[in-house]
């Protein structure tokens, strides 16, 4: 086998030679059926087992959780006893298999393999889930009895394998997405029904708000909450909402209405302070209303009084957005402003690292050139001619240079602060200016900066003092705003916040691995507090050539609702377009400042945990220095009483923020869900994409306090519990050999397995610590759309497409088995996009796209896709461009040829296959989960 086919520690199924991974599974899944999602249960003939020697083994009981701060949210302590030695698969009686290892209290604990999973002593290749692998097979986490190691009863020993298990028979994500698009695509989704499940995030639909917030703003893990805490504990399905308060509303949907109640301000419940919304019930002829959240009866203010109709509804119901819509805005009064005075418009400060690396790479020149045109496109209020945002400029290496760009000056003036320990802003007047007024001076400065530092040899940088300078400038100007920091290396110069290289790969797989992701505290912790208090959001553009400790450098951005971008080994011609595209979008996107969000709920449950690029000073207020259209906050709910099935579960997200123009506003999103004492209702109303968003964020937080192995075990354990509870409480009786999945969760295992294989959770010494930390921080701020495509990328065949058609070809399953040597595929996951070229790709296709006669004429590295004047070229560019428009960040196109070294990068995104750095294939994982479920049920 060629070396690219056999990466270290990973038996890799190649397309041409190894049998499909499913072949080895036939014996394992022989009597295992997939039922419960509208398919006929499938029976698979037996095949002979491999000759694994039986040994004695006991499984450990399901993991019991630690203290709440350490445990994964949504996970209850497990009170199950030790399950029997091993659940048999199908009708085959399997002698218990085992592993030896240091004995625990009544449990044999197997030694751990490189993945932190149990490993068979002396196994030649350790599989992603530990145990033994024979050739390209993989063995299971808790026994040798996994594909390739299944001891069948004597009756099954004879005869050749009769039939391969068809991979098409296991639930397919692409099929689920296609079916939903076919059923609900192109339709109007009206939000007037409580607890209705919206179309999937991948489906194109139009929202009409009639009393509940659009799913673009709020999505839930289930739209039918269990009525009691006991039921919630039993099913272990986390109850959560993913809120994107500033989500972009498509052009064909109504923008949010703005309600102005004048000096009296918004109407609120006296007791729980919820804002007026469709869930308030008017009584007593319209003179009083009962709060839909806490049931308190309030007087209606005189100026707000209106008569009721014969149905008990106000006559002006449809004239008032706050009575008839799920989402709207109130203009806030001075009571909602700092120091009771209206805020100033925000400022944007551009802070450029002018050390040797950034000058040499051409980055500084690129930034300065781009800013000349970009500053004309600063965000502005609807209908306004110009932007009210003021701008300022700082350059730095180990000292900081501030610039006076007052419009009256002929030349910009530089002021240097070299005492970085005691940071201050040396000038106020002329540092923050209106670009339109100071255009000539600013452009003059942007022309001069690259030349001023052209001969620099300074390679050391500071970082914390740069943020400090930005916060001080905002304090002095009494406004909120954003810092755009362009930085290249780990800050090693003597200054507060100096960092040392602590990248120790020897910690991977140990108890101490978590320390790699914990930010270095001290200065940065205080800076975060200062930034949030001032409404100062930090966006960090990193251009590293080596380790920069992203876990620490990204800490302030990730708590001030900032964004982090990373361009490793930056070269202007290679990464320039991607960086410029990110910078443009970042500067232009719709945004609010100095925000505080609170989620109120009806009686019986409350918001207990919050995940996102946020800061929390107490248990209820979510503080965000800024809030933009891409940032999502995931909120977990817990019961504190019984919920009424009649009144359902209501929630209201209220976001107080400052607009670009300096107006204080309240943005309100309301959502009402069903409640049921029937778990079948909960499972029917689940949303897999929202669930996986919750699990990703909660796992990525838990890994700061617990070993990765524990976090992975909790994830699998909780999923098995959720599915076992469905099996026990909701599914119709069937053979134990059937794997029964709830219809709304049938592809949940493929997403969960993909999450377990992400660079952050997989824990391999081959992966860069910075990449893993970066990925962790990115996911923390993502909404449901972003985590969906990240964990199940789109694999689009291009060789069979109709070039005259407008539509993007339908994606295929994300597995190597779907690739063909004569094919060409595009893979995208929201962060990267790959163009994969098969070895036998037709020469005319290559000619049309690259203007060379055949694949052999293409270089192995540094290929780009030229824009050519033919139908194929136009079509592929249009597909890539329409994909890019849907995504939050710009994606660099990587072109990979089959069997080239670079193909490894592409292959790690084929999430149905075995992970390159460890992790099971989808099929193997499904078998493992099935066995876990059966163990829980026996």
Short mmCIF file of C-alpha atoms in Angstrom, two decimals, residues 391-753:
data_model
loop_
_atom_site.label_atom_id
_atom_site.label_comp_id
_atom_site.label_asym_id
_atom_site.label_seq_id
_atom_site.Cartn_x
_atom_site.Cartn_y
_atom_site.Cartn_z
CA UNK A 391 -11.84 55.71 13.64
CA UNK A 392 -8.37 55.71 15.20
CA UNK A 393 -4.98 54.14 14.34
CA UNK A 394 -2.18 52.57 16.39
CA UNK A 395 0.94 50.73 15.24
CA UNK A 396 3.12 48.73 17.63
CA UNK A 397 5.96 46.27 18.15
CA UNK A 398 7.40 46.44 21.67
CA UNK A 399 6.27 50.06 21.97
CA UNK A 400 3.06 51.76 20.81
CA UNK A 401 2.68 54.58 18.27
CA UNK A 402 -0.51 56.68 18.32
CA UNK A 403 -1.46 58.95 15.43
CA UNK A 404 -3.07 62.37 15.40
CA UNK A 405 -5.11 62.55 12.18
CA UNK A 406 -7.16 65.67 12.88
CA UNK A 407 -8.64 67.07 9.66
CA UNK A 408 -6.93 70.45 10.21
CA UNK A 409 -3.43 68.91 10.01
CA UNK A 410 -1.39 68.87 6.80
CA UNK A 411 0.50 65.73 7.96
CA UNK A 412 -0.41 63.05 10.50
CA UNK A 413 1.56 63.25 13.78
CA UNK A 414 3.00 60.24 15.62
CA UNK A 415 3.17 60.00 19.42
CA UNK A 416 5.15 57.16 21.00
CA UNK A 417 4.42 55.43 24.32
CA UNK A 418 7.37 53.28 25.32
CA UNK A 419 6.37 52.67 28.96
CA UNK A 420 4.11 49.71 28.22
CA UNK A 421 3.74 48.83 31.92
CA UNK A 422 1.75 52.02 32.62
CA UNK A 423 -0.37 52.33 29.50
CA UNK A 424 -2.04 55.64 28.69
CA UNK A 425 -3.36 57.37 25.56
CA UNK A 426 -1.09 60.36 24.84
CA UNK A 427 -3.69 62.42 22.94
CA UNK A 428 -7.45 62.73 22.85
CA UNK A 429 -8.17 65.43 20.30
CA UNK A 430 -7.30 64.12 16.84
CA UNK A 431 -6.89 60.41 17.76
CA UNK A 432 -10.52 59.42 17.06
CA UNK A 433 -11.87 61.12 13.94
CA UNK A 434 -14.66 61.02 11.39
CA UNK A 435 -13.10 59.41 8.28
CA UNK A 436 -15.07 61.58 5.84
CA UNK A 437 -13.70 64.74 7.47
CA UNK A 438 -10.11 63.50 7.93
CA UNK A 439 -9.87 61.44 4.73
CA UNK A 440 -6.79 63.26 3.32
CA UNK A 441 -4.78 62.98 6.56
CA UNK A 442 -5.79 59.34 7.16
CA UNK A 443 -4.89 58.29 3.60
CA UNK A 444 -1.59 60.12 3.97
CA UNK A 445 -0.91 58.12 7.17
CA UNK A 446 -1.86 54.81 5.51
CA UNK A 447 0.59 55.60 2.68
CA UNK A 448 3.39 56.34 5.17
CA UNK A 449 3.08 53.43 7.63
CA UNK A 450 4.64 50.69 5.39
CA UNK A 451 7.60 52.97 4.52
CA UNK A 452 8.11 54.17 8.11
CA UNK A 453 8.79 50.63 9.30
CA UNK A 454 10.27 49.20 6.08
CA UNK A 455 13.73 48.71 7.60
CA UNK A 456 12.65 47.44 11.01
CA UNK A 457 14.52 44.55 12.64
CA UNK A 458 12.26 44.45 15.68
CA UNK A 459 10.74 41.00 16.00
CA UNK A 460 9.44 41.16 19.58
CA UNK A 461 5.88 42.28 20.30
CA UNK A 462 3.61 43.22 23.21
CA UNK A 463 -0.09 42.31 23.27
CA UNK A 464 -1.92 43.10 26.54
CA UNK A 465 -0.81 46.79 26.52
CA UNK A 466 -2.31 47.12 23.02
CA UNK A 467 -5.75 46.06 24.28
CA UNK A 468 -5.23 48.24 27.35
CA UNK A 469 -4.54 51.26 25.12
CA UNK A 470 -7.74 50.60 23.17
CA UNK A 471 -9.88 50.37 26.33
CA UNK A 472 -8.32 53.57 27.74
CA UNK A 473 -9.10 55.42 24.50
CA UNK A 474 -12.75 54.32 24.66
CA UNK A 475 -12.96 55.30 28.34
CA UNK A 476 -11.62 58.77 27.57
CA UNK A 477 -14.07 59.18 24.66
CA UNK A 478 -16.94 57.80 26.81
CA UNK A 479 -18.11 55.36 24.15
CA UNK A 480 -18.17 51.71 23.19
CA UNK A 481 -16.46 50.26 20.11
CA UNK A 482 -14.25 47.65 18.56
CA UNK A 483 -10.51 47.04 18.35
CA UNK A 484 -9.19 45.40 15.19
CA UNK A 485 -5.81 43.89 16.16
CA UNK A 486 -3.52 42.47 13.44
CA UNK A 487 -0.89 40.40 15.24
CA UNK A 488 1.78 37.89 14.23
CA UNK A 489 3.71 36.30 17.09
CA UNK A 490 3.63 35.24 20.73
CA UNK A 491 4.14 38.41 22.84
CA UNK A 492 7.57 37.82 24.42
CA UNK A 493 8.71 41.46 24.99
CA UNK A 494 8.97 42.57 28.64
CA UNK A 495 5.50 43.91 29.38
CA UNK A 496 2.30 42.96 31.20
CA UNK A 497 0.77 39.88 29.59
CA UNK A 498 4.12 38.53 28.35
CA UNK A 499 3.67 34.87 27.36
CA UNK A 500 6.01 31.90 27.22
CA UNK A 501 5.81 28.89 24.95
CA UNK A 502 3.93 26.23 26.93
CA UNK A 503 3.08 23.97 24.01
CA UNK A 504 3.91 20.54 25.43
CA UNK A 505 2.59 17.69 23.27
CA UNK A 506 3.73 15.20 25.91
CA UNK A 507 0.64 16.26 27.87
CA UNK A 508 -1.69 14.99 25.14
CA UNK A 509 -3.65 12.02 26.42
CA UNK A 510 -2.76 12.72 30.06
CA UNK A 511 -4.70 14.22 32.96
CA UNK A 512 -2.86 17.50 32.34
CA UNK A 513 -3.87 17.87 28.69
CA UNK A 514 -6.63 20.29 29.77
CA UNK A 515 -4.00 22.84 30.89
CA UNK A 516 -3.05 23.37 27.22
CA UNK A 517 -6.48 24.95 26.65
CA UNK A 518 -6.76 26.94 29.86
CA UNK A 519 -5.80 30.58 29.28
CA UNK A 520 -2.98 32.02 31.36
CA UNK A 521 -4.79 34.15 33.92
CA UNK A 522 -3.84 37.45 35.54
CA UNK A 523 -3.53 40.43 33.25
CA UNK A 524 -5.85 38.99 30.60
CA UNK A 525 -8.60 38.25 33.09
CA UNK A 526 -8.59 41.86 34.28
CA UNK A 527 -8.46 43.12 30.67
CA UNK A 528 -11.59 41.11 29.85
CA UNK A 529 -13.46 42.75 32.74
CA UNK A 530 -12.32 46.22 31.67
CA UNK A 531 -13.29 45.59 28.04
CA UNK A 532 -16.77 44.29 28.89
CA UNK A 533 -17.43 47.15 31.32
CA UNK A 534 -16.53 49.66 28.60
CA UNK A 535 -18.33 47.86 25.74
CA UNK A 536 -15.00 47.27 24.00
CA UNK A 537 -15.09 44.30 21.62
CA UNK A 538 -11.76 42.84 20.46
CA UNK A 539 -11.37 41.25 17.03
CA UNK A 540 -8.08 39.43 16.60
CA UNK A 541 -6.51 38.69 13.21
CA UNK A 542 -3.58 36.32 13.78
CA UNK A 543 -0.78 35.62 11.28
CA UNK A 544 1.35 33.05 13.12
CA UNK A 545 4.35 31.14 11.78
CA UNK A 546 4.58 29.08 14.96
CA UNK A 547 2.90 28.55 18.34
CA UNK A 548 1.28 31.75 19.70
CA UNK A 549 -0.80 30.35 22.62
CA UNK A 550 -4.23 30.99 21.09
CA UNK A 551 -5.84 29.67 24.28
CA UNK A 552 -4.56 32.81 26.05
CA UNK A 553 -4.44 35.34 23.19
CA UNK A 554 -7.98 34.41 22.19
CA UNK A 555 -9.31 34.75 25.74
CA UNK A 556 -10.17 38.47 25.61
CA UNK A 557 -11.76 38.28 22.11
CA UNK A 558 -13.80 35.24 23.13
CA UNK A 559 -15.24 36.96 26.20
CA UNK A 560 -15.95 40.29 24.50
CA UNK A 561 -18.01 38.71 21.68
CA UNK A 562 -15.13 39.33 19.32
CA UNK A 563 -14.05 37.16 16.41
CA UNK A 564 -10.72 35.39 15.97
CA UNK A 565 -9.22 34.79 12.53
CA UNK A 566 -6.07 32.80 11.87
CA UNK A 567 -3.88 32.70 8.75
CA UNK A 568 -0.91 30.43 9.40
CA UNK A 569 2.29 31.08 7.45
CA UNK A 570 0.68 34.08 5.79
CA UNK A 571 1.65 34.91 2.20
CA UNK A 572 -0.03 37.83 0.46
CA UNK A 573 -0.66 35.93 -2.79
CA UNK A 574 -1.92 32.76 -1.06
CA UNK A 575 -3.93 34.02 1.94
CA UNK A 576 -4.35 37.69 1.00
CA UNK A 577 -7.76 37.41 -0.72
CA UNK A 578 -9.18 35.31 2.13
CA UNK A 579 -7.95 37.76 4.79
CA UNK A 580 -9.23 40.83 2.89
CA UNK A 581 -12.61 39.19 2.41
CA UNK A 582 -12.82 38.39 6.17
CA UNK A 583 -11.75 41.91 7.11
CA UNK A 584 -14.35 43.51 4.82
CA UNK A 585 -17.16 41.40 6.19
CA UNK A 586 -16.02 42.00 9.75
CA UNK A 587 -15.94 45.78 9.34
CA UNK A 588 -19.23 45.99 7.40
CA UNK A 589 -21.45 43.55 9.30
CA UNK A 590 -24.49 44.67 11.29
CA UNK A 591 -23.59 45.01 14.94
CA UNK A 592 -24.77 46.40 18.29
CA UNK A 593 -22.56 47.49 21.20
CA UNK A 594 -22.39 47.36 24.97
CA UNK A 595 -25.08 44.69 25.11
CA UNK A 596 -26.64 42.86 28.01
CA UNK A 597 -29.01 39.93 27.50
CA UNK A 598 -31.40 38.22 29.86
CA UNK A 599 -33.50 35.12 29.23
CA UNK A 600 -36.74 35.00 31.24
CA UNK A 601 -38.92 31.89 31.43
CA UNK A 602 -42.39 30.93 32.58
CA UNK A 603 -42.81 29.29 35.99
CA UNK A 604 -41.50 25.75 36.43
CA UNK A 605 -38.19 26.09 34.63
CA UNK A 606 -35.31 28.56 34.32
CA UNK A 607 -32.12 29.26 32.36
CA UNK A 608 -29.20 27.72 34.26
CA UNK A 609 -26.23 27.74 31.93
CA UNK A 610 -24.96 29.90 29.05
CA UNK A 611 -22.39 29.10 26.35
CA UNK A 612 -20.93 31.57 23.85
CA UNK A 613 -18.40 34.36 23.28
CA UNK A 614 -19.87 36.10 26.33
CA UNK A 615 -18.98 37.34 29.80
CA UNK A 616 -21.00 36.60 32.93
CA UNK A 617 -20.58 38.52 36.15
CA UNK A 618 -23.60 36.86 37.80
CA UNK A 619 -25.88 33.93 37.01
CA UNK A 620 -28.47 35.80 34.92
CA UNK A 621 -26.94 38.65 32.92
CA UNK A 622 -25.19 37.73 29.69
CA UNK A 623 -22.80 40.60 28.95
CA UNK A 624 -21.55 41.18 25.43
CA UNK A 625 -19.22 44.06 24.56
CA UNK A 626 -20.74 43.79 21.08
CA UNK A 627 -23.26 41.55 19.39
CA UNK A 628 -23.23 40.79 15.66
CA UNK A 629 -25.15 38.72 13.12
CA UNK A 630 -22.94 35.62 13.52
CA UNK A 631 -22.74 35.21 17.29
CA UNK A 632 -25.01 32.69 19.00
CA UNK A 633 -25.54 32.01 22.69
CA UNK A 634 -26.62 28.52 23.75
CA UNK A 635 -28.80 28.51 26.88
CA UNK A 636 -29.61 25.43 28.96
CA UNK A 637 -32.81 25.15 30.99
CA UNK A 638 -33.61 23.09 34.08
CA UNK A 639 -36.90 22.41 35.87
CA UNK A 640 -37.58 23.91 39.26
CA UNK A 641 -41.21 22.74 39.32
CA UNK A 642 -43.81 20.93 37.25
CA UNK A 643 -44.72 22.55 33.93
CA UNK A 644 -48.37 22.82 32.91
CA UNK A 645 -49.27 20.98 29.72
CA UNK A 646 -52.04 23.50 29.18
CA UNK A 647 -49.96 26.68 29.30
CA UNK A 648 -46.74 25.21 27.85
CA UNK A 649 -43.24 26.63 28.36
CA UNK A 650 -42.62 30.26 27.40
CA UNK A 651 -39.32 32.12 27.16
CA UNK A 652 -38.32 35.69 26.37
CA UNK A 653 -34.86 36.84 25.38
CA UNK A 654 -34.35 40.58 25.97
CA UNK A 655 -31.23 42.24 24.59
CA UNK A 656 -30.37 45.80 25.57
CA UNK A 657 -27.78 47.34 23.23
CA UNK A 658 -26.48 50.53 21.60
CA UNK A 659 -27.03 50.98 17.85
CA UNK A 660 -24.34 52.23 15.47
CA UNK A 661 -25.96 55.66 15.68
CA UNK A 662 -25.73 55.70 19.49
CA UNK A 663 -29.36 54.89 20.27
CA UNK A 664 -30.18 52.56 23.19
CA UNK A 665 -32.62 49.82 22.18
CA UNK A 666 -34.21 46.64 23.49
CA UNK A 667 -34.53 43.72 21.11
CA UNK A 668 -37.11 41.15 22.25
CA UNK A 669 -37.49 37.55 21.04
CA UNK A 670 -40.35 35.40 22.42
CA UNK A 671 -40.87 31.66 21.97
CA UNK A 672 -43.54 29.29 23.28
CA UNK A 673 -43.05 25.51 23.48
CA UNK A 674 -45.29 22.60 24.34
CA UNK A 675 -45.04 20.56 27.54
CA UNK A 676 -45.94 16.92 27.80
CA UNK A 677 -45.88 14.06 30.26
CA UNK A 678 -45.38 11.74 27.26
CA UNK A 679 -41.71 11.30 26.36
CA UNK A 680 -42.74 10.28 22.84
CA UNK A 681 -43.82 13.92 22.29
CA UNK A 682 -40.39 15.15 23.36
CA UNK A 683 -38.55 12.74 21.02
CA UNK A 684 -40.91 13.60 18.15
CA UNK A 685 -40.11 17.32 18.57
CA UNK A 686 -36.34 17.05 18.88
CA UNK A 687 -33.97 18.89 16.58
CA UNK A 688 -30.72 17.02 15.95
CA UNK A 689 -28.84 20.07 14.66
CA UNK A 690 -29.64 22.06 17.81
CA UNK A 691 -28.75 19.09 20.04
CA UNK A 692 -25.30 18.71 18.50
CA UNK A 693 -24.67 22.45 18.88
CA UNK A 694 -25.41 22.10 22.60
CA UNK A 695 -23.23 18.99 23.01
CA UNK A 696 -20.31 20.55 21.13
CA UNK A 697 -20.33 23.69 23.27
CA UNK A 698 -20.81 21.87 26.55
CA UNK A 699 -18.05 19.35 25.76
CA UNK A 700 -15.68 22.13 24.70
CA UNK A 701 -16.29 23.84 28.03
CA UNK A 702 -16.00 20.65 30.09
CA UNK A 703 -12.58 19.87 28.57
CA UNK A 704 -11.12 22.81 30.50
CA UNK A 705 -11.80 20.95 33.75
CA UNK A 706 -11.82 17.26 32.90
CA UNK A 707 -9.61 14.82 31.00
CA UNK A 708 -10.64 14.48 27.34
CA UNK A 709 -11.22 10.78 27.82
CA UNK A 710 -13.84 11.54 30.47
CA UNK A 711 -15.51 14.16 28.26
CA UNK A 712 -15.73 11.70 25.36
CA UNK A 713 -17.15 9.00 27.63
CA UNK A 714 -19.79 11.39 28.98
CA UNK A 715 -20.86 12.29 25.44
CA UNK A 716 -21.26 8.67 24.31
CA UNK A 717 -22.86 7.69 27.60
CA UNK A 718 -25.44 10.45 27.48
CA UNK A 719 -26.30 9.68 23.87
CA UNK A 720 -26.76 5.99 24.71
CA UNK A 721 -29.02 6.98 27.62
CA UNK A 722 -31.14 9.22 25.38
CA UNK A 723 -31.59 6.45 22.82
CA UNK A 724 -32.10 3.69 25.41
CA UNK A 725 -34.83 5.74 27.08
CA UNK A 726 -36.58 6.16 23.74
CA UNK A 727 -36.32 2.43 23.12
CA UNK A 728 -37.72 1.62 26.55
CA UNK A 729 -40.45 4.26 26.83
CA UNK A 730 -41.56 5.07 23.30
CA UNK A 731 -40.71 2.37 20.74
CA UNK A 732 -43.04 -0.49 19.99
CA UNK A 733 -41.69 -3.82 21.27
CA UNK A 734 -39.17 -5.46 18.94
CA UNK A 735 -36.22 -7.84 18.97
CA UNK A 736 -33.27 -6.67 21.07
CA UNK A 737 -31.11 -7.05 17.96
CA UNK A 738 -32.83 -4.06 16.36
CA UNK A 739 -31.32 -0.62 16.73
CA UNK A 740 -34.29 1.68 17.02
CA UNK A 741 -33.76 5.40 16.61
CA UNK A 742 -36.34 8.16 17.00
CA UNK A 743 -37.21 9.64 13.62
CA UNK A 744 -36.06 13.14 14.57
CA UNK A 745 -32.75 11.77 15.89
CA UNK A 746 -31.91 9.11 13.37
CA UNK A 747 -28.73 10.88 12.19
CA UNK A 748 -27.75 12.08 15.67
CA UNK A 749 -25.08 9.30 16.00
CA UNK A 750 -23.24 10.45 12.86
CA UNK A 751 -23.00 14.01 14.22
CA UNK A 752 -21.93 12.79 17.66
CA UNK A 753 -19.25 10.56 16.16
#
